Short mmCIF file of C-alpha atoms in Angstrom, two decimals:
data_model
loop_
_atom_site.label_atom_id
_atom_site.label_comp_id
_atom_site.label_asym_id
_atom_site.label_seq_id
_atom_site.Cartn_x
_atom_site.Cartn_y
_atom_site.Cartn_z
CA UNK P 5 75.08 24.92 -97.21
CA UNK P 6 77.73 24.23 -94.67
CA UNK P 7 80.41 26.85 -93.86
CA UNK P 8 83.11 24.15 -94.39
CA UNK P 9 83.49 20.78 -96.10
CA UNK P 10 85.24 17.46 -95.36
CA UNK P 11 86.97 17.12 -98.66
CA UNK P 12 87.07 13.31 -98.49
CA UNK P 13 83.21 13.34 -98.44
CA UNK P 14 83.55 15.10 -101.74
CA UNK P 15 85.81 12.39 -103.04
CA UNK P 16 89.21 13.90 -102.51
CA UNK P 17 92.10 11.39 -102.06
CA UNK P 18 95.84 11.20 -102.04
CA UNK P 19 96.08 10.48 -105.72
CA UNK P 20 94.41 14.02 -106.39
CA UNK P 21 96.65 15.69 -103.80
CA UNK P 22 99.75 14.65 -105.80
CA UNK P 23 98.38 16.55 -108.81
CA UNK P 24 97.60 19.72 -107.03
CA UNK P 25 100.07 22.62 -108.00
CA UNK P 26 101.96 24.29 -105.26
CA UNK P 27 100.54 27.40 -103.68
CA UNK P 28 96.89 26.34 -104.38
CA UNK P 29 94.11 24.57 -102.44
CA UNK P 30 91.58 22.12 -103.77
CA UNK P 31 87.92 22.63 -104.62
CA UNK P 32 85.15 20.79 -106.32
CA UNK P 33 83.05 22.53 -108.89
CA UNK P 34 79.30 22.41 -107.78
CA UNK P 35 77.86 24.80 -110.49
CA UNK P 36 79.17 26.81 -113.50
CA UNK P 37 78.24 30.32 -114.59
CA UNK P 38 79.60 32.19 -117.55
CA UNK P 39 83.26 32.75 -116.75
CA UNK P 40 82.89 31.71 -113.05
CA UNK P 41 81.86 28.73 -110.80
CA UNK P 42 80.54 27.87 -107.28
CA UNK P 43 83.24 25.71 -105.77
CA UNK P 44 83.19 23.71 -102.57
CA UNK P 45 86.40 23.95 -100.52
CA UNK P 46 87.54 22.95 -97.14
CA UNK P 47 86.82 26.51 -95.80
CA UNK P 48 83.44 26.70 -97.48
CA UNK P 49 81.61 27.55 -100.72
CA UNK P 50 83.05 30.21 -102.94
CA UNK P 51 82.21 32.06 -106.07
CA UNK P 52 85.36 32.03 -108.14
CA UNK P 53 86.21 33.49 -111.51
CA UNK P 54 88.31 31.58 -114.04
CA UNK P 55 91.94 32.45 -114.13
CA UNK P 56 93.87 33.51 -117.32
CA UNK P 57 95.26 30.02 -117.85
CA UNK P 58 91.83 28.35 -117.65
CA UNK P 59 90.24 30.94 -120.10
CA UNK P 60 93.06 30.32 -122.55
CA UNK P 61 92.72 26.60 -122.40
CA UNK P 62 89.01 26.85 -122.87
CA UNK P 63 89.38 29.13 -125.86
CA UNK P 64 91.58 26.50 -127.49
CA UNK P 65 89.37 23.59 -126.57
CA UNK P 66 85.79 23.86 -125.11
CA UNK P 67 86.37 20.34 -123.52
CA UNK P 68 88.91 22.19 -121.13
CA UNK P 69 86.18 24.50 -119.80
CA UNK P 70 85.46 23.74 -116.08
CA UNK P 71 82.32 21.76 -115.55
CA UNK P 72 80.34 20.40 -112.61
CA UNK P 73 82.31 17.63 -110.85
CA UNK P 74 85.69 18.96 -111.72
CA UNK P 75 88.39 19.24 -109.07
CA UNK P 76 90.08 22.58 -109.39
CA UNK P 77 93.20 24.23 -108.05
CA UNK P 78 92.19 27.50 -106.37
CA UNK P 79 94.72 30.38 -106.05
CA UNK P 80 94.01 32.90 -103.19
CA UNK P 81 94.26 36.52 -104.58
CA UNK P 82 95.66 39.44 -102.51
CA UNK P 83 92.12 40.75 -101.77
CA UNK P 84 91.25 37.46 -100.12
CA UNK P 85 89.07 35.99 -102.95
CA UNK P 86 90.00 32.88 -104.82
CA UNK P 87 90.37 32.36 -108.51
CA UNK P 88 90.04 28.97 -110.46
CA UNK P 89 93.72 28.67 -111.46
CA UNK P 90 93.65 25.20 -113.09
CA UNK P 91 91.40 22.16 -113.62
CA UNK P 92 92.87 19.02 -112.44
CA UNK P 93 93.07 15.91 -114.61
CA UNK P 94 89.68 14.17 -114.89
CA UNK P 95 89.27 10.47 -114.13
CA UNK P 96 85.99 10.31 -116.15
CA UNK P 97 84.13 12.81 -118.30
CA UNK P 98 80.69 12.52 -119.81
CA UNK P 99 81.08 14.33 -123.17
CA UNK P 100 78.47 14.94 -125.79
CA UNK P 101 79.30 15.82 -129.33
CA UNK P 102 78.22 19.11 -131.06
CA UNK P 103 75.75 17.28 -133.42
CA UNK P 104 72.62 18.98 -134.58
CA UNK P 105 70.17 18.68 -137.44
CA UNK P 106 70.50 21.09 -140.35
CA UNK P 107 67.59 22.51 -142.46
CA UNK P 108 67.78 19.51 -144.71
CA UNK P 109 67.50 17.00 -141.87
CA UNK P 110 71.19 15.97 -142.09
CA UNK P 111 73.86 15.98 -139.49
CA UNK P 112 75.86 19.15 -138.95
CA UNK P 113 78.39 20.25 -136.37
CA UNK P 114 81.94 21.48 -135.74
CA UNK P 115 83.39 18.31 -134.12
CA UNK P 116 83.70 20.11 -130.68
CA UNK P 117 82.23 18.60 -127.58
CA UNK P 118 80.81 19.64 -124.28
CA UNK P 119 81.54 18.10 -120.98
CA UNK P 120 78.32 17.53 -119.07
CA UNK P 121 79.79 16.15 -115.92
CA UNK P 122 83.36 15.10 -114.65
CA UNK P 123 84.86 12.66 -112.20
CA UNK P 124 81.53 10.71 -112.06
CA UNK P 125 81.45 7.09 -110.86
CA UNK P 126 77.88 6.27 -112.05
CA UNK P 127 75.77 7.57 -114.83
CA UNK P 128 72.00 7.13 -114.04
CA UNK P 129 70.04 7.07 -117.38
CA UNK P 130 66.51 7.97 -116.40
CA UNK P 131 63.73 6.87 -118.70
CA UNK P 132 60.01 7.22 -117.82
CA UNK P 133 58.07 4.03 -117.96
CA UNK P 134 55.28 5.44 -119.95
CA UNK P 135 57.60 6.17 -122.86
CA UNK P 136 60.45 3.75 -122.60
CA UNK P 137 58.80 1.04 -124.65
CA UNK P 138 58.82 3.27 -127.73
CA UNK P 139 61.49 2.30 -130.22
CA UNK P 140 62.88 5.91 -130.35
CA UNK P 141 63.30 5.76 -126.51
CA UNK P 142 64.98 2.41 -126.54
CA UNK P 143 67.36 4.06 -129.06
CA UNK P 144 67.85 6.92 -126.67
CA UNK P 145 68.81 4.55 -123.89
CA UNK P 146 71.35 2.90 -126.15
CA UNK P 147 72.87 6.30 -127.08
CA UNK P 148 73.14 7.51 -123.45
CA UNK P 149 74.48 4.17 -122.28
CA UNK P 150 77.18 4.27 -124.99
CA UNK P 151 78.23 7.75 -123.92
CA UNK P 152 78.26 6.57 -120.26
CA UNK P 153 80.58 3.67 -121.11
CA UNK P 154 82.86 5.90 -123.16
CA UNK P 155 83.02 8.36 -120.18
CA UNK P 156 84.71 5.80 -118.07
CA UNK P 157 81.77 5.68 -115.58
CA UNK P 158 79.36 2.79 -114.92
CA UNK P 159 75.92 3.22 -116.53
CA UNK P 160 72.73 2.27 -114.73
CA UNK P 161 69.29 2.50 -116.29
CA UNK P 162 66.42 3.77 -114.03
CA UNK P 163 62.90 3.25 -115.22
CA UNK P 164 61.06 6.16 -113.50
CA UNK P 165 57.35 6.55 -112.85
CA UNK P 166 56.60 2.88 -113.04
CA UNK P 167 53.35 3.57 -111.06
CA UNK P 168 51.84 5.28 -114.26
CA UNK P 169 52.27 2.05 -116.29
CA UNK P 170 49.14 -0.08 -115.74
CA UNK P 171 50.51 -3.33 -117.33
CA UNK P 172 53.66 -4.66 -118.88
CA UNK P 173 56.41 -3.42 -116.43
CA UNK P 174 58.19 -6.87 -116.56
CA UNK P 175 58.10 -6.91 -120.28
CA UNK P 176 59.43 -3.31 -120.34
CA UNK P 177 62.40 -4.20 -118.09
CA UNK P 178 63.17 -7.16 -120.34
CA UNK P 179 63.20 -5.01 -123.35
CA UNK P 180 65.36 -2.28 -121.76
CA UNK P 181 67.87 -4.91 -120.39
CA UNK P 182 68.10 -6.23 -123.95
CA UNK P 183 68.92 -2.75 -125.15
CA UNK P 184 71.61 -2.35 -122.54
CA UNK P 185 73.44 -5.64 -122.03
CA UNK P 186 75.38 -6.05 -118.89
CA UNK P 187 73.82 -2.83 -117.34
CA UNK P 188 71.73 -2.91 -114.14
CA UNK P 189 68.13 -1.75 -114.79
CA UNK P 190 65.89 -0.70 -111.86
CA UNK P 191 62.36 0.55 -111.67
CA UNK P 192 62.31 3.54 -109.33
CA UNK P 193 59.16 5.37 -107.95
CA UNK P 194 60.51 8.40 -106.18
CA UNK P 195 57.17 9.47 -104.48
CA UNK P 196 56.82 6.12 -102.80
CA UNK P 197 60.55 5.37 -102.28
CA UNK P 198 60.36 2.18 -104.15
CA UNK P 199 63.79 1.45 -105.64
CA UNK P 200 65.58 4.23 -103.83
CA UNK P 201 67.66 1.93 -101.82
CA UNK P 202 69.01 0.30 -104.93
CA UNK P 203 69.97 3.71 -106.30
CA UNK P 204 71.82 4.66 -102.98
CA UNK P 205 73.66 1.40 -103.16
CA UNK P 206 75.24 2.35 -106.43
CA UNK P 207 76.49 5.61 -104.92
CA UNK P 208 77.87 4.22 -101.56
CA UNK P 209 79.52 1.32 -103.26
CA UNK P 210 81.01 3.10 -106.28
CA UNK P 211 84.35 1.75 -107.36
CA UNK P 212 87.10 4.27 -107.52
CA UNK P 213 85.60 6.80 -105.15
CA UNK P 214 87.82 8.31 -102.54
CA UNK P 215 86.08 6.61 -99.50
CA UNK P 216 82.85 4.79 -98.78
CA UNK P 217 79.99 7.01 -99.37
CA UNK P 218 81.78 9.55 -101.63
CA UNK P 219 80.79 8.21 -104.81
CA UNK P 220 79.46 10.71 -107.53
CA UNK P 221 76.52 10.14 -109.88
CA UNK P 222 74.96 12.18 -112.75
CA UNK P 223 71.31 11.73 -113.71
CA UNK P 224 70.59 12.03 -117.51
CA UNK P 225 67.44 11.77 -119.39
CA UNK P 226 64.62 13.65 -121.23
CA UNK P 227 62.49 16.37 -119.63
CA UNK P 228 59.71 14.86 -117.67
CA UNK P 229 61.73 11.80 -116.69
CA UNK P 230 61.56 12.68 -112.99
CA UNK P 231 65.26 13.42 -112.55
CA UNK P 232 64.84 16.37 -110.15
CA UNK P 233 62.08 14.42 -108.24
CA UNK P 234 64.59 11.61 -107.88
CA UNK P 235 67.27 13.94 -106.56
CA UNK P 236 64.84 15.43 -104.04
CA UNK P 237 63.87 11.92 -102.80
CA UNK P 238 67.55 10.95 -102.37
CA UNK P 239 68.31 14.27 -100.67
CA UNK P 240 65.28 13.96 -98.37
CA UNK P 241 64.30 17.61 -99.07
CA UNK P 242 63.28 19.82 -102.09
CA UNK P 243 66.80 20.90 -103.41
CA UNK P 244 65.59 20.90 -107.01
CA UNK P 245 62.49 22.55 -108.55
CA UNK P 246 60.03 20.20 -110.10
CA UNK P 247 57.01 20.45 -112.46
CA UNK P 248 54.29 18.18 -113.72
CA UNK P 249 54.38 16.55 -117.09
CA UNK P 250 52.01 18.34 -119.48
CA UNK P 251 48.86 16.32 -119.86
CA UNK P 252 48.35 17.24 -123.51
CA UNK P 253 51.37 15.41 -124.93
CA UNK P 254 52.95 13.73 -121.95
CA UNK P 255 56.14 15.65 -122.23
CA UNK P 256 57.99 17.32 -119.50
CA UNK P 257 59.10 21.02 -119.18
CA UNK P 258 62.81 21.97 -118.76
CA UNK P 259 62.60 22.52 -115.02
CA UNK P 260 66.33 22.22 -114.40
CA UNK P 261 68.06 24.84 -116.37
CA UNK P 262 71.64 24.20 -115.12
CA UNK P 263 73.78 21.38 -113.95
CA UNK P 264 74.35 21.25 -110.09
CA UNK P 265 76.08 18.90 -107.68
CA UNK P 266 74.15 18.03 -104.51
CA UNK P 267 75.60 16.41 -101.44
CA UNK P 268 73.34 13.51 -100.15
CA UNK P 269 72.81 13.02 -96.42
CA UNK P 270 73.41 9.21 -96.62
CA UNK P 271 76.76 9.79 -98.47
CA UNK P 272 77.63 10.44 -102.06
CA UNK P 273 76.98 13.22 -104.38
CA UNK P 274 74.59 13.54 -107.40
CA UNK P 275 74.53 15.92 -110.33
CA UNK P 276 71.05 16.89 -111.76
CA UNK P 277 71.01 18.03 -115.39
CA UNK P 278 68.59 19.74 -117.72
CA UNK P 279 66.44 17.41 -119.99
CA UNK P 280 68.36 16.22 -123.01
CA UNK P 281 66.46 16.49 -126.28
CA UNK P 282 69.41 15.17 -128.36
CA UNK P 283 72.86 14.26 -127.45
CA UNK P 284 75.52 13.56 -130.10
CA UNK P 285 78.30 11.11 -129.86
CA UNK P 286 81.88 12.29 -129.32
CA UNK P 287 85.29 10.75 -129.81
CA UNK P 288 83.87 7.13 -129.50
CA UNK P 289 86.23 4.15 -129.16
CA UNK P 290 84.48 1.37 -127.27
CA UNK P 291 81.27 2.72 -126.10
CA UNK P 292 79.09 1.58 -128.97
CA UNK P 293 80.60 -1.81 -129.05
CA UNK P 294 79.82 -2.32 -125.36
CA UNK P 295 76.16 -1.29 -125.81
CA UNK P 296 75.89 -3.71 -128.70
CA UNK P 297 77.85 -6.53 -127.26
CA UNK P 298 75.27 -9.07 -128.39
CA UNK P 299 75.84 -7.94 -132.04
CA UNK P 300 79.59 -8.12 -131.47
CA UNK P 301 79.14 -11.74 -130.13
CA UNK P 302 77.08 -12.71 -133.14
CA UNK P 303 79.55 -11.23 -135.58
CA UNK P 304 82.22 -13.68 -134.35
CA UNK P 305 80.26 -16.42 -136.22
CA UNK P 306 80.03 -14.44 -139.59
CA UNK P 307 81.77 -16.17 -142.58
CA UNK P 308 83.87 -13.03 -143.22
CA UNK P 309 85.85 -11.26 -140.51
CA UNK P 310 85.07 -7.85 -142.17
CA UNK P 311 81.35 -8.55 -142.50
CA UNK P 312 79.33 -5.28 -142.63
CA UNK P 313 76.08 -7.11 -141.69
CA UNK P 314 74.30 -5.74 -144.75
CA UNK P 315 73.83 -8.50 -147.47
CA UNK P 316 76.99 -10.72 -147.10
CA UNK P 317 76.48 -14.50 -147.34
CA UNK P 318 77.10 -16.30 -144.15
CA UNK P 319 76.28 -13.34 -141.99
CA UNK P 320 75.27 -14.53 -138.47
CA UNK P 321 73.89 -11.09 -137.55
CA UNK P 322 71.42 -11.07 -140.38
CA UNK P 323 70.53 -14.60 -139.64
CA UNK P 324 69.69 -13.64 -136.07
CA UNK P 325 67.40 -10.91 -137.37
CA UNK P 326 65.75 -13.32 -139.75
CA UNK P 327 65.18 -15.89 -136.85
CA UNK P 328 63.91 -13.26 -134.53
CA UNK P 329 66.82 -13.64 -132.14
CA UNK P 330 67.99 -10.14 -132.79
CA UNK P 331 65.40 -7.35 -133.26
CA UNK P 332 65.79 -5.45 -136.57
CA UNK P 333 65.36 -2.19 -134.72
CA UNK P 334 68.50 -2.94 -132.73
CA UNK P 335 70.59 -3.66 -135.79
CA UNK P 336 69.38 -0.37 -137.39
CA UNK P 337 70.27 1.48 -134.16
CA UNK P 338 73.81 -0.13 -134.17
CA UNK P 339 74.23 1.00 -137.74
CA UNK P 340 73.06 4.56 -136.96
CA UNK P 341 75.36 5.01 -133.95
CA UNK P 342 78.32 3.49 -135.66
CA UNK P 343 77.76 5.78 -138.69
CA UNK P 344 77.46 8.93 -136.38
CA UNK P 345 80.51 7.96 -134.37
CA UNK P 346 82.62 7.69 -137.56
CA UNK P 347 81.23 11.00 -138.83
CA UNK P 348 82.03 12.71 -135.49
CA UNK P 349 85.59 11.34 -135.74
CA UNK P 350 86.07 12.84 -139.15
CA UNK P 351 84.62 16.17 -138.03
CA UNK P 352 86.92 16.18 -134.94
CA UNK P 353 90.02 15.38 -137.13
CA UNK P 354 89.14 18.20 -139.51
CA UNK P 355 88.78 20.67 -136.69
CA UNK P 356 92.17 19.68 -135.19
CA UNK P 357 93.86 19.96 -138.57
CA UNK P 358 92.23 23.39 -139.06
CA UNK P 359 93.36 24.57 -135.64
CA UNK P 360 96.86 23.27 -136.14
CA UNK P 361 97.09 25.06 -139.53
CA UNK P 362 95.79 28.29 -137.97
CA UNK P 363 98.37 28.08 -135.21
CA UNK P 364 101.30 27.64 -137.66
CA UNK P 365 99.92 30.54 -139.82
CA UNK P 366 100.00 32.74 -136.80
CA UNK P 367 103.54 31.71 -135.96
CA UNK P 368 104.86 32.18 -139.50
CA UNK P 369 103.18 35.69 -139.62
CA UNK P 370 104.89 36.72 -136.40
CA UNK P 371 108.31 35.38 -137.75
CA UNK P 372 107.87 37.49 -140.91
CA UNK P 373 106.92 40.52 -138.87
CA UNK P 374 109.96 40.03 -136.55
CA UNK P 375 112.25 39.79 -139.62
CA UNK P 376 110.88 43.04 -141.12
CA UNK P 377 111.47 44.84 -137.72
CA UNK P 378 115.10 43.74 -137.33
CA UNK P 379 117.58 46.66 -137.66
#
């Protein structure tokens, strides 16, 4: 990589400068290791360790852990190295919840989240054409788009590998567009270059970026969706390793094992990510409602303002399902994501209450100890 960087090409602007602590210099996190990160600064790329303040913040809240896309305040040590002294406030953050399945098939987790990417303008949701028409995959698109809206970034759905679909691409695009109302949906064939100009346009025209061509995107999707192939096509060279999808089951291998930010020659930055098997919702407010805006619009015509759309008389949502206007699959997906979002909210509240209780127990213990040690 270059020995120096124009910070404006990384997205740096005057608003961030005002947040920079005195005695530090800015850098953008390109890759994270355990307790350290690769950071791009004006004087080059540096391997920096996390400072004490960063480690303490991350111990209290995993969301505070530095991640790819973060802007960081770097403090120069006496020996000439930098340390990552502080993470600057994020404009956007793509956070997944710590949700998993327990041995009985139920939801489990601790309410803690993980930031997959920060300060991102666009979230590219990549779904391979050969799978995207399955109900489960439409549900995955809805889930990732909900998280994208919640992050504060703009979601865009990319249907990759359209050349592997013999027939029905137009019908597929119609189904995906219905699953993500108001979201741009593009077919993209990385080997031939079809659709790449549309992808680049979302980067070079990203609102909120520091300057033209400085937009940042993250690519999310399952293994085998062609995320790394897309990044290589945009970069014009093989910056990420790729593998073929397994012929036996059509699934991809986890080629990318870490998140990494890549500078693109035509302007903008893109973050490649490992394939996502399952991503839980986290701290949802409007994301689910935005994905299911069609259901929200129908609900305005329900007889009761608090209609749950289950068996209430005069329910416009159930009437739309009955008439075929609204797919039953979509209503089921809405119910599932709403239920999960509520569940995660209760888990998060319980964790915060537990941490607050633990903090005060420590304080009271120290007060009692101090009292016993007084002369």
